[in-house]
Amino acid sequence: MHTTTKSVSTSPTRQAWDWTKSDVAKRVFKIARWLHIYLSTTALAIVLFFSVTGFTLNHANWFSGAAKTGIDTYTLPDEISSALSDPAVFPTALVTEYLRREHGLSHPRSIDHDLELGEVSLDFPLPAGYAFVSILVPDQIIEIEHQSGNLWVLMNDLHKGRHTGAAWSTFIDFSAVIMTLLAVAGILILFQLKKYRNWGLALTIIGVLTPLIWYLLFVPNY
């Protein structure tokens, strides 16, 4: 009895994806699925925040609104008054620490003082506004002129990290890492899904090329 054996040919495309069946690849996919699930839940608010504020930044004039301004007056503490009585030395650390501790103002952009006249001014940039502090030694008062924008203006400045301090800057870096890992995990999962892989990769390429082409065609440059 004579039997014939049929050879099964494997297409080059199918061979190219054989690596996805290896034990190492399966472990990587398992980790990617785990990351994608928990990063998606962790980063939900982060992604929504930067998505929404990306839109509001692009249309800032729609959400600007009127800024709120005001002037608050406080009695000059004796310790500050005494320290400012010497025109030869300006107590920078004492003044800035007092304003940080009592009024939450830190990292002034500029400090100007004329101790002979008994006047000191400090400029504090803030997200969506500012605070300008005037210390008037002869009058024994501290005046804080302040301005703040609405919630949308505040969120726009938070998106940009404008006058938000080192801690918020670190949060932006953390958000960038989380969203990068989320995107990479999603691509790795796509590699495993044979049914959606080709269309998914095609859409990925389109997504990469679209902003580049948009930039080259429509963004002014020199």
CSV table of C-alpha atoms in Angstrom, one decimal:
chain,number,residue,atom,x,y,z
A,1,MET,CA,0.0,0.0,0.0
A,2,HIS,CA,1.5,3.3,-1.1
A,3,THR,CA,0.8,6.4,0.9
A,4,THR,CA,1.5,10.0,-0.1
A,5,THR,CA,2.4,12.8,2.3
A,6,LYS,CA,1.1,16.3,1.5
A,7,SER,CA,3.5,19.1,2.5
A,8,VAL,CA,1.8,21.9,4.3
A,9,SER,CA,3.2,25.3,3.2
A,10,THR,CA,3.4,28.1,5.6
A,11,SER,CA,3.1,31.6,4.2
A,12,PRO,CA,5.9,34.1,4.9
A,13,THR,CA,3.4,36.3,6.8
A,14,ARG,CA,2.4,33.5,9.1
A,15,GLN,CA,6.0,32.6,9.7
A,16,ALA,CA,6.8,36.2,10.6
A,17,TRP,CA,4.4,35.9,13.5
A,18,ASP,CA,5.5,32.5,14.8
A,19,TRP,CA,7.6,34.3,17.5
A,20,THR,CA,4.3,35.3,19.2
A,21,LYS,CA,3.7,31.6,20.1
A,22,SER,CA,7.0,31.2,22.0
A,23,ASP,CA,7.1,30.9,25.8
A,24,VAL,CA,8.9,34.1,26.2
A,25,ALA,CA,6.4,36.0,24.0
A,26,LYS,CA,3.5,34.5,26.0
A,27,ARG,CA,5.1,35.7,29.3
A,28,VAL,CA,5.5,39.2,27.8
A,29,PHE,CA,1.9,39.2,26.6
A,30,LYS,CA,0.7,38.2,30.0
A,31,ILE,CA,2.6,41.0,31.6
A,32,ALA,CA,1.3,43.4,29.0
A,33,ARG,CA,-2.3,42.5,29.7
A,34,TRP,CA,-1.7,42.9,33.4
A,35,LEU,CA,-0.1,46.3,32.8
A,36,HIS,CA,-2.8,47.4,30.4
A,37,ILE,CA,-5.6,46.6,32.8
A,38,TYR,CA,-4.2,48.3,35.8
A,39,LEU,CA,-2.6,51.2,34.0
A,40,SER,CA,-5.9,51.9,32.3
A,41,THR,CA,-7.7,52.2,35.6
A,42,THR,CA,-4.9,54.1,37.2
A,43,ALA,CA,-4.5,56.5,34.3
A,44,LEU,CA,-8.2,57.0,33.5
A,45,ALA,CA,-8.3,60.4,35.3
A,46,ILE,CA,-4.9,61.4,33.9
A,47,VAL,CA,-5.7,60.6,30.3
A,48,LEU,CA,-9.1,62.4,30.6
A,49,PHE,CA,-7.5,65.4,32.2
A,50,PHE,CA,-4.8,65.9,29.6
A,51,SER,CA,-7.2,65.2,26.8
A,52,VAL,CA,-9.8,67.7,27.9
A,53,THR,CA,-7.3,70.4,28.8
A,54,GLY,CA,-5.6,69.8,25.4
A,55,PHE,CA,-8.9,70.9,23.8
A,56,THR,CA,-9.4,73.8,26.2
A,57,LEU,CA,-5.9,75.0,25.6
A,58,ASN,CA,-6.5,74.9,21.8
A,59,HIS,CA,-9.5,77.1,22.3
A,60,ALA,CA,-8.4,79.1,25.3
A,61,ASN,CA,-10.4,82.2,24.3
A,62,TRP,CA,-13.6,80.1,24.7
A,63,PHE,CA,-12.9,79.4,28.4
A,64,SER,CA,-11.0,82.4,29.6
A,65,GLY,CA,-13.6,84.3,31.5
A,66,ALA,CA,-13.0,87.2,33.9
A,67,ALA,CA,-10.2,87.0,36.4
A,68,LYS,CA,-10.9,87.6,40.0
A,69,THR,CA,-8.7,90.2,41.8
A,70,GLY,CA,-8.4,91.4,45.3
A,71,ILE,CA,-6.2,92.9,48.0
A,72,ASP,CA,-5.8,91.4,51.4
A,73,THR,CA,-4.2,93.3,54.3
A,74,TYR,CA,-2.5,91.8,57.3
A,75,THR,CA,-0.7,93.2,60.3
A,76,LEU,CA,3.1,93.0,60.0
A,77,PRO,CA,4.4,90.5,62.6
A,78,ASP,CA,6.9,91.9,65.2
A,79,GLU,CA,9.6,89.5,64.2
A,80,ILE,CA,9.5,90.7,60.6
A,81,SER,CA,9.2,94.3,61.6
A,82,SER,CA,12.3,94.0,63.8
A,83,ALA,CA,14.3,92.2,61.2
A,84,LEU,CA,13.5,94.9,58.6
A,85,SER,CA,14.6,97.7,60.9
A,86,ASP,CA,18.2,97.2,59.9
A,87,PRO,CA,18.7,98.8,56.5
A,88,ALA,CA,22.1,97.1,56.0
A,89,VAL,CA,20.8,93.5,55.9
A,90,PHE,CA,17.7,92.2,54.2
A,91,PRO,CA,16.4,89.0,56.0
A,92,THR,CA,15.4,87.1,52.8
A,93,ALA,CA,15.1,83.7,54.5
A,94,LEU,CA,12.9,85.0,57.3
A,95,VAL,CA,10.5,86.9,55.1
A,96,THR,CA,10.1,84.1,52.5
A,97,GLU,CA,9.6,81.5,55.2
A,98,TYR,CA,7.0,83.6,56.9
A,99,LEU,CA,5.1,84.0,53.6
A,100,ARG,CA,5.3,80.3,52.8
A,101,ARG,CA,4.2,79.3,56.3
A,102,GLU,CA,1.4,81.8,56.8
A,103,HIS,CA,0.1,82.4,53.3
A,104,GLY,CA,1.3,79.4,51.2
A,105,LEU,CA,3.4,81.5,48.9
A,106,SER,CA,6.8,80.2,47.9
A,107,HIS,CA,9.5,80.7,45.3
A,108,PRO,CA,9.1,84.4,44.5
A,109,ARG,CA,10.0,85.4,41.0
A,110,SER,CA,11.6,88.7,42.2
A,111,ILE,CA,12.3,90.5,45.5
A,112,ASP,CA,12.7,94.3,45.6
A,113,HIS,CA,13.4,96.2,48.7
A,114,ASP,CA,14.3,99.7,49.9
A,115,LEU,CA,14.9,99.3,53.6
A,116,GLU,CA,15.6,103.0,54.2
A,117,LEU,CA,12.0,103.7,53.1
A,118,GLY,CA,10.8,100.5,54.8
A,119,GLU,CA,9.3,99.0,51.7
A,120,VAL,CA,9.6,95.4,50.4
A,121,SER,CA,7.8,93.8,47.4
A,122,LEU,CA,7.8,90.2,46.3
A,123,ASP,CA,6.2,88.9,43.1
A,124,PHE,CA,4.8,85.3,43.1
A,125,PRO,CA,3.7,83.8,39.8
A,126,LEU,CA,0.8,81.3,40.3
A,127,PRO,CA,-1.1,79.0,38.0
A,128,ALA,CA,-3.9,81.1,36.5
A,129,GLY,CA,-2.8,84.2,38.4
A,130,TYR,CA,-0.3,85.9,40.6
A,131,ALA,CA,0.2,87.3,44.1
A,132,PHE,CA,2.1,90.5,44.7
A,133,VAL,CA,3.2,91.1,48.3
A,134,SER,CA,4.0,94.6,49.6
A,135,ILE,CA,5.5,94.9,53.1
A,136,LEU,CA,5.1,98.5,54.4
A,137,VAL,CA,7.2,98.8,57.6
A,138,PRO,CA,6.1,102.4,58.5
A,139,ASP,CA,2.5,101.3,58.3
A,140,GLN,CA,3.1,97.9,59.9
A,141,ILE,CA,1.1,96.1,57.3
A,142,ILE,CA,1.4,93.5,54.6
A,143,GLU,CA,-0.7,93.9,51.5
A,144,ILE,CA,-1.2,90.9,49.2
A,145,GLU,CA,-2.6,91.8,45.8
A,146,HIS,CA,-3.8,88.7,44.0
A,147,GLN,CA,-5.5,87.6,40.8
A,148,SER,CA,-6.8,84.2,39.8
A,149,GLY,CA,-8.5,82.9,36.7
A,150,ASN,CA,-11.4,80.5,36.4
A,151,LEU,CA,-11.2,76.7,36.7
A,152,TRP,CA,-10.5,76.2,33.0
A,153,VAL,CA,-7.6,78.7,33.0
A,154,LEU,CA,-6.2,76.9,36.1
A,155,MET,CA,-6.5,73.5,34.4
A,156,ASN,CA,-4.8,74.9,31.3
A,157,ASP,CA,-1.8,76.1,33.4
A,158,LEU,CA,-1.7,72.7,35.2
A,159,HIS,CA,-1.6,71.0,31.7
A,160,LYS,CA,1.4,73.2,30.8
A,161,GLY,CA,3.1,73.0,34.2
A,162,ARG,CA,3.1,76.8,34.2
A,163,HIS,CA,4.1,78.2,37.6
A,164,THR,CA,3.0,75.0,39.2
A,165,GLY,CA,6.2,74.1,41.2
A,166,ALA,CA,8.5,71.1,41.3
A,167,ALA,CA,6.0,68.7,42.7
A,168,TRP,CA,3.4,69.1,39.9
A,169,SER,CA,6.3,69.0,37.4
A,170,THR,CA,7.1,65.6,38.8
A,171,PHE,CA,3.5,64.5,38.5
A,172,ILE,CA,3.5,65.5,34.8
A,173,ASP,CA,6.6,63.3,34.3
A,174,PHE,CA,4.9,60.5,36.1
A,175,SER,CA,1.8,60.9,33.9
A,176,ALA,CA,4.0,60.8,30.7
A,177,VAL,CA,5.6,57.5,31.8
A,178,ILE,CA,2.2,55.9,32.7
A,179,MET,CA,0.7,56.9,29.3
A,180,THR,CA,3.8,55.6,27.4
A,181,LEU,CA,3.7,52.3,29.2
A,182,LEU,CA,-0.1,52.1,28.5
A,183,ALA,CA,0.5,52.6,24.8
A,184,VAL,CA,3.3,50.1,24.6
A,185,ALA,CA,1.3,47.5,26.5
A,186,GLY,CA,-1.6,48.0,24.1
A,187,ILE,CA,0.6,47.4,21.1
A,188,LEU,CA,2.1,44.2,22.6
A,189,ILE,CA,-1.4,42.9,23.2
A,190,LEU,CA,-2.3,43.6,19.6
A,191,PHE,CA,0.6,41.4,18.4
A,192,GLN,CA,-1.0,38.5,20.1
A,193,LEU,CA,-4.5,39.0,18.6
A,194,LYS,CA,-4.3,37.3,15.2
A,195,LYS,CA,-7.8,38.4,14.3
A,196,TYR,CA,-7.2,42.1,14.8
A,197,ARG,CA,-3.4,42.3,14.2
A,198,ASN,CA,-3.2,43.4,10.6
A,199,TRP,CA,-5.9,46.1,10.8
A,200,GLY,CA,-4.7,47.2,14.1
A,201,LEU,CA,-1.1,47.7,12.9
A,202,ALA,CA,-2.4,49.5,9.8
A,203,LEU,CA,-4.3,51.9,12.0
A,204,THR,CA,-1.3,52.3,14.2
A,205,ILE,CA,0.8,53.4,11.2
A,206,ILE,CA,-2.0,55.7,10.1
A,207,GLY,CA,-2.0,57.2,13.6
A,208,VAL,CA,1.7,57.8,13.5
A,209,LEU,CA,1.8,59.3,10.0
A,210,THR,CA,-1.3,61.5,10.3
A,211,PRO,CA,0.1,64.2,12.7
A,212,LEU,CA,3.4,64.2,10.8
A,213,ILE,CA,1.7,64.8,7.4
A,214,TRP,CA,-0.6,67.3,9.1
A,215,TYR,CA,2.4,69.2,10.4
A,216,LEU,CA,4.3,69.1,7.0
A,217,LEU,CA,1.2,70.3,5.1
A,218,PHE,CA,-0.4,72.9,7.4
A,219,VAL,CA,1.9,74.1,10.1
A,220,PRO,CA,3.9,77.3,9.1
A,221,ASN,CA,7.6,76.9,9.3
A,222,TYR,CA,10.7,78.6,8.0
